[in-house]
PDB file of C-alpha atoms in Angstrom:
ATOM      1  CA  MET A 170      18.646 -71.407  50.909  1.00  0.00           C
ATOM      2  CA  GLY A 171      21.523 -73.637  51.048  1.00  0.00           C
ATOM      3  CA  LEU A 172      23.067 -76.905  49.970  1.00  0.00           C
ATOM      4  CA  ARG A 173      24.516 -79.506  51.913  1.00  0.00           C
ATOM      5  CA  GLU A 174      25.426 -83.286  51.988  1.00  0.00           C
ATOM      6  CA  PHE A 175      22.745 -85.737  52.689  1.00  0.00           C
ATOM      7  CA  THR A 176      22.732 -87.717  55.951  1.00  0.00           C
ATOM      8  CA  PRO A 177      21.211 -91.021  56.944  1.00  0.00           C
ATOM      9  CA  ALA A 178      18.701 -88.889  58.989  1.00  0.00           C
ATOM     10  CA  ASP A 179      17.302 -87.437  55.672  1.00  0.00           C
ATOM     11  CA  VAL A 180      15.264 -90.347  54.599  1.00  0.00           C
ATOM     12  CA  GLU A 181      11.911 -88.984  55.975  1.00  0.00           C
ATOM     13  CA  PRO A 182      12.169 -85.393  54.749  1.00  0.00           C
ATOM     14  CA  LEU A 183      13.296 -86.665  51.250  1.00  0.00           C
ATOM     15  CA  LEU A 184      10.363 -89.129  51.245  1.00  0.00           C
ATOM     16  CA  SER A 185       8.075 -85.975  51.592  1.00  0.00           C
ATOM     17  CA  ILE A 186       9.484 -84.803  48.133  1.00  0.00           C
ATOM     18  CA  TYR A 187      10.244 -88.106  46.181  1.00  0.00           C
ATOM     19  CA  GLY A 188       7.103 -89.916  47.616  1.00  0.00           C
ATOM     20  CA  ASP A 189       4.588 -87.124  46.532  1.00  0.00           C
ATOM     21  CA  PRO A 190       3.041 -87.876  43.071  1.00  0.00           C
ATOM     22  CA  ALA A 191       2.519 -84.171  42.611  1.00  0.00           C
ATOM     23  CA  VAL A 192       6.290 -83.586  42.772  1.00  0.00           C
ATOM     24  CA  THR A 193       7.246 -86.469  40.644  1.00  0.00           C
ATOM     25  CA  ARG A 194       4.684 -85.912  38.057  1.00  0.00           C
ATOM     26  CA  TYR A 195       7.043 -84.424  35.340  1.00  0.00           C
ATOM     27  CA  MET A 196      10.216 -86.380  36.827  1.00  0.00           C
ATOM     28  CA  SER A 197      11.941 -89.155  35.092  1.00  0.00           C
ATOM     29  CA  PHE A 198      10.746 -91.747  37.612  1.00  0.00           C
ATOM     30  CA  GLU A 199       7.650 -92.466  39.452  1.00  0.00           C
ATOM     31  CA  SER A 200       7.115 -91.752  43.134  1.00  0.00           C
ATOM     32  CA  ARG A 201       9.337 -93.574  45.487  1.00  0.00           C
ATOM     33  CA  THR A 202       8.649 -95.548  48.358  1.00  0.00           C
ATOM     34  CA  LEU A 203      10.320 -95.354  51.683  1.00  0.00           C
ATOM     35  CA  ASN A 204      12.731 -98.101  50.993  1.00  0.00           C
ATOM     36  CA  GLN A 205      13.788 -96.530  47.622  1.00  0.00           C
ATOM     37  CA  VAL A 206      14.267 -93.108  49.289  1.00  0.00           C
ATOM     38  CA  GLN A 207      16.583 -95.030  51.918  1.00  0.00           C
ATOM     39  CA  ASN A 208      18.463 -96.654  48.826  1.00  0.00           C
ATOM     40  CA  THR A 209      18.802 -93.311  47.136  1.00  0.00           C
ATOM     41  CA  ILE A 210      20.376 -91.621  50.461  1.00  0.00           C
ATOM     42  CA  GLU A 211      22.730 -94.550  50.761  1.00  0.00           C
ATOM     43  CA  SER A 212      23.770 -94.219  47.073  1.00  0.00           C
ATOM     44  CA  VAL A 213      24.291 -90.412  47.111  1.00  0.00           C
ATOM     45  CA  ILE A 214      26.251 -90.574  50.306  1.00  0.00           C
ATOM     46  CA  ALA A 215      28.430 -93.204  48.920  1.00  0.00           C
ATOM     47  CA  ALA A 216      29.007 -91.087  45.664  1.00  0.00           C
ATOM     48  CA  ALA A 217      29.972 -88.143  47.897  1.00  0.00           C
ATOM     49  CA  ARG A 218      32.870 -90.233  48.974  1.00  0.00           C
ATOM     50  CA  ALA A 219      34.106 -91.342  45.695  1.00  0.00           C
ATOM     51  CA  ASP A 220      37.798 -90.757  44.993  1.00  0.00           C
ATOM     52  CA  GLU A 221      36.912 -88.989  41.876  1.00  0.00           C
ATOM     53  CA  ARG A 222      33.389 -87.385  42.614  1.00  0.00           C
ATOM     54  CA  LEU A 223      31.110 -87.075  39.650  1.00  0.00           C
ATOM     55  CA  ASP A 224      27.880 -86.842  41.379  1.00  0.00           C
ATOM     56  CA  TYR A 225      26.830 -83.843  43.618  1.00  0.00           C
ATOM     57  CA  SER A 226      23.501 -85.038  45.085  1.00  0.00           C
ATOM     58  CA  LEU A 227      22.743 -82.269  47.693  1.00  0.00           C
ATOM     59  CA  ALA A 228      20.077 -81.435  50.314  1.00  0.00           C
ATOM     60  CA  GLY A 229      18.631 -78.131  49.720  1.00  0.00           C
ATOM     61  CA  VAL A 230      17.720 -76.574  52.989  1.00  0.00           C
ATOM     62  CA  LEU A 231      16.041 -73.411  54.316  1.00  0.00           C
ATOM     63  CA  PRO A 232      18.104 -71.205  56.823  1.00  0.00           C
ATOM     64  CA  ASP A 233      16.798 -73.254  59.726  1.00  0.00           C
ATOM     65  CA  GLY A 234      18.128 -76.465  58.170  1.00  0.00           C
ATOM     66  CA  GLU A 235      14.784 -77.937  57.024  1.00  0.00           C
ATOM     67  CA  LEU A 236      15.230 -80.249  54.055  1.00  0.00           C
ATOM     68  CA  VAL A 237      12.801 -78.890  51.168  1.00  0.00           C
ATOM     69  CA  ALA A 238      14.621 -79.773  48.054  1.00  0.00           C
ATOM     70  CA  PHE A 239      16.929 -82.414  46.222  1.00  0.00           C
ATOM     71  CA  ALA A 240      19.467 -80.868  43.974  1.00  0.00           C
ATOM     72  CA  ARG A 241      21.840 -82.758  41.881  1.00  0.00           C
ATOM     73  CA  LEU A 242      24.852 -81.877  39.409  1.00  0.00           C
ATOM     74  CA  SER A 243      26.157 -84.893  37.578  1.00  0.00           C
ATOM     75  CA  ILE A 244      29.476 -84.473  35.563  1.00  0.00           C
ATOM     76  CA  ASP A 245      29.229 -85.673  32.194  1.00  0.00           C
ATOM     77  CA  VAL A 246      32.054 -88.113  31.176  1.00  0.00           C
ATOM     78  CA  GLY A 247      31.211 -89.260  27.876  1.00  0.00           C
ATOM     79  CA  HIS A 248      34.239 -87.593  26.162  1.00  0.00           C
ATOM     80  CA  PRO A 249      37.620 -86.914  27.585  1.00  0.00           C
ATOM     81  CA  LEU A 250      37.566 -83.245  26.649  1.00  0.00           C
ATOM     82  CA  GLN A 251      33.976 -82.660  27.860  1.00  0.00           C
ATOM     83  CA  SER A 252      33.617 -80.058  30.497  1.00  0.00           C
ATOM     84  CA  SER A 253      29.716 -80.292  31.231  1.00  0.00           C
ATOM     85  CA  GLY A 254      27.414 -81.402  33.882  1.00  0.00           C
ATOM     86  CA  GLN A 255      23.775 -82.026  34.144  1.00  0.00           C
ATOM     87  CA  ILE A 256      21.501 -80.441  36.876  1.00  0.00           C
ATOM     88  CA  GLY A 257      18.167 -81.722  38.254  1.00  0.00           C
ATOM     89  CA  PHE A 258      16.182 -80.610  41.257  1.00  0.00           C
ATOM     90  CA  ALA A 259      12.956 -81.325  43.014  1.00  0.00           C
ATOM     91  CA  LEU A 260      11.146 -79.091  45.591  1.00  0.00           C
ATOM     92  CA  ARG A 261       8.711 -80.236  48.328  1.00  0.00           C
ATOM     93  CA  ALA A 262       5.412 -79.027  47.027  1.00  0.00           C
ATOM     94  CA  ASP A 263       4.353 -76.870  49.899  1.00  0.00           C
ATOM     95  CA  GLN A 264       7.471 -74.755  49.025  1.00  0.00           C
ATOM     96  CA  TRP A 265       6.344 -74.050  45.392  1.00  0.00           C
ATOM     97  CA  GLY A 266       5.955 -70.514  44.137  1.00  0.00           C
ATOM     98  CA  ARG A 267       8.278 -69.007  46.626  1.00  0.00           C
ATOM     99  CA  GLY A 268      11.388 -68.627  44.402  1.00  0.00           C
ATOM    100  CA  LEU A 269      13.216 -71.529  45.984  1.00  0.00           C
ATOM    101  CA  GLY A 270      13.522 -73.545  42.914  1.00  0.00           C
ATOM    102  CA  SER A 271      15.482 -70.636  41.275  1.00  0.00           C
ATOM    103  CA  GLU A 272      17.649 -70.386  44.297  1.00  0.00           C
ATOM    104  CA  VAL A 273      18.532 -74.082  44.084  1.00  0.00           C
ATOM    105  CA  VAL A 274      19.389 -73.777  40.401  1.00  0.00           C
ATOM    106  CA  ARG A 275      21.428 -70.814  40.906  1.00  0.00           C
ATOM    107  CA  LEU A 276      23.432 -72.759  43.720  1.00  0.00           C
ATOM    108  CA  LEU A 277      23.934 -75.494  41.288  1.00  0.00           C
ATOM    109  CA  LEU A 278      25.361 -73.283  38.687  1.00  0.00           C
ATOM    110  CA  ARG A 279      27.647 -71.609  41.246  1.00  0.00           C
ATOM    111  CA  LEU A 280      28.836 -75.077  42.121  1.00  0.00           C
ATOM    112  CA  GLY A 281      29.440 -76.040  38.450  1.00  0.00           C
ATOM    113  CA  PHE A 282      30.993 -72.941  37.229  1.00  0.00           C
ATOM    114  CA  ASP A 283      32.807 -71.232  40.371  1.00  0.00           C
ATOM    115  CA  GLU A 284      33.680 -74.512  42.199  1.00  0.00           C
ATOM    116  CA  LEU A 285      34.066 -77.252  39.419  1.00  0.00           C
ATOM    117  CA  GLY A 286      35.162 -75.210  36.718  1.00  0.00           C
ATOM    118  CA  LEU A 287      32.657 -76.417  34.011  1.00  0.00           C
ATOM    119  CA  TYR A 288      32.089 -75.026  30.834  1.00  0.00           C
ATOM    120  CA  ARG A 289      28.501 -75.974  30.115  1.00  0.00           C
ATOM    121  CA  ILE A 290      25.762 -77.018  32.535  1.00  0.00           C
ATOM    122  CA  TRP A 291      22.385 -78.376  30.982  1.00  0.00           C
ATOM    123  CA  GLY A 292      19.121 -79.683  32.248  1.00  0.00           C
ATOM    124  CA  ALA A 293      16.256 -81.651  30.871  1.00  0.00           C
ATOM    125  CA  ARG A 294      12.472 -81.210  31.746  1.00  0.00           C
ATOM    126  CA  ASP A 295       9.260 -82.935  30.788  1.00  0.00           C
ATOM    127  CA  PRO A 296       7.705 -80.376  27.949  1.00  0.00           C
ATOM    128  CA  ARG A 297       4.731 -79.969  30.222  1.00  0.00           C
ATOM    129  CA  ASN A 298       6.596 -78.510  33.050  1.00  0.00           C
ATOM    130  CA  GLU A 299       6.225 -74.942  32.509  1.00  0.00           C
ATOM    131  CA  ALA A 300       7.364 -74.091  36.066  1.00  0.00           C
ATOM    132  CA  SER A 301      10.896 -75.771  35.425  1.00  0.00           C
ATOM    133  CA  ALA A 302      10.981 -73.835  32.107  1.00  0.00           C
ATOM    134  CA  ARG A 303      10.521 -70.576  33.976  1.00  0.00           C
ATOM    135  CA  VAL A 304      13.083 -71.445  36.790  1.00  0.00           C
ATOM    136  CA  MET A 305      15.604 -72.250  34.272  1.00  0.00           C
ATOM    137  CA  ALA A 306      15.093 -69.232  32.011  1.00  0.00           C
ATOM    138  CA  LYS A 307      15.316 -67.251  35.131  1.00  0.00           C
ATOM    139  CA  ALA A 308      18.717 -68.442  36.019  1.00  0.00           C
ATOM    140  CA  GLY A 309      19.975 -67.449  32.514  1.00  0.00           C
ATOM    141  CA  MET A 310      19.595 -71.084  30.786  1.00  0.00           C
ATOM    142  CA  VAL A 311      18.665 -71.084  27.115  1.00  0.00           C
ATOM    143  CA  GLU A 312      16.185 -73.729  25.707  1.00  0.00           C
ATOM    144  CA  GLU A 313      18.146 -75.757  23.134  1.00  0.00           C
ATOM    145  CA  GLY A 314      15.692 -78.138  21.946  1.00  0.00           C
ATOM    146  CA  ARG A 315      13.527 -81.241  22.268  1.00  0.00           C
ATOM    147  CA  ILE A 316      14.751 -84.908  22.425  1.00  0.00           C
ATOM    148  CA  ARG A 317      11.794 -86.935  21.080  1.00  0.00           C
ATOM    149  CA  GLY A 318      11.240 -90.187  22.605  1.00  0.00           C
ATOM    150  CA  HIS A 319      13.806 -89.698  25.360  1.00  0.00           C
ATOM    151  CA  LEU A 320      12.496 -91.446  28.317  1.00  0.00           C
ATOM    152  CA  ARG A 321      10.257 -94.646  28.934  1.00  0.00           C
ATOM    153  CA  LEU A 322       8.112 -94.342  31.857  1.00  0.00           C
ATOM    154  CA  ASN A 323       5.081 -96.328  33.115  1.00  0.00           C
ATOM    155  CA  ASP A 324       2.679 -94.428  30.857  1.00  0.00           C
ATOM    156  CA  GLY A 325       4.792 -94.689  27.873  1.00  0.00           C
ATOM    157  CA  TRP A 326       7.531 -92.706  26.055  1.00  0.00           C
ATOM    158  CA  ARG A 327       8.267 -88.851  26.902  1.00  0.00           C
ATOM    159  CA  ASP A 328      10.107 -86.235  25.305  1.00  0.00           C
ATOM    160  CA  SER A 329      12.491 -83.899  27.162  1.00  0.00           C
ATOM    161  CA  VAL A 330      13.387 -80.415  26.566  1.00  0.00           C
ATOM    162  CA  ILE A 331      16.939 -79.360  27.190  1.00  0.00           C
ATOM    163  CA  HIS A 332      18.191 -76.148  28.536  1.00  0.00           C
ATOM    164  CA  SER A 333      21.713 -74.885  28.945  1.00  0.00           C
ATOM    165  CA  ILE A 334      24.160 -72.150  29.982  1.00  0.00           C
ATOM    166  CA  LEU A 335      27.780 -71.621  29.188  1.00  0.00           C
ATOM    167  CA  ALA A 336      30.433 -70.507  31.588  1.00  0.00           C
ATOM    168  CA  PRO A 337      30.976 -67.143  29.586  1.00  0.00           C
ATOM    169  CA  GLU A 338      27.236 -66.478  30.089  1.00  0.00           C
ATOM    170  CA  TRP A 339      27.383 -67.063  33.849  1.00  0.00           C
ATOM    171  CA  PRO A 340      29.138 -64.136  35.030  1.00  0.00           C
ATOM    172  CA  ASP A 341      26.521 -61.858  33.868  1.00  0.00           C
ATOM    173  CA  ILE A 342      23.917 -63.206  35.975  1.00  0.00           C
ATOM    174  CA  GLY A 343      25.570 -65.280  38.532  1.00  0.00           C
TER     175      GLY A 343
END
């Protein structure tokens, strides 16, 4: 598994992830349309070209180059002394259960700690998403707690469970 920048040719492969209700079931948004995915690709390509890059939305690809995941590390900018980022990931449903989610998270952590020098990396998940809980735990992320009523989706308000890992913890498992 590797990570690379998105290209305009990635719209259809990303639609197979973001357009699948099984994949987006526990995400912070509903399944996306072709037009919405095209807008997402345009947005992440523009963010990659920013003078001060704060968003690393990357394509997760198999060794043959096939796109099977969306991986994101977003730098937190709420406080001038903050050194943290939030990760998120989505894996194409036919790739579930193969350990690829764990690989994507480890690659994001490596990017954040080893390349960007962050101190804290965190992720949020739907409380029902036990697969994401296992993936983040396997990467050494600690469950910190629950944010009640965190997101408003079409079916109502949803809590989020937060997981994190600190730079001093990373060398032991990275």
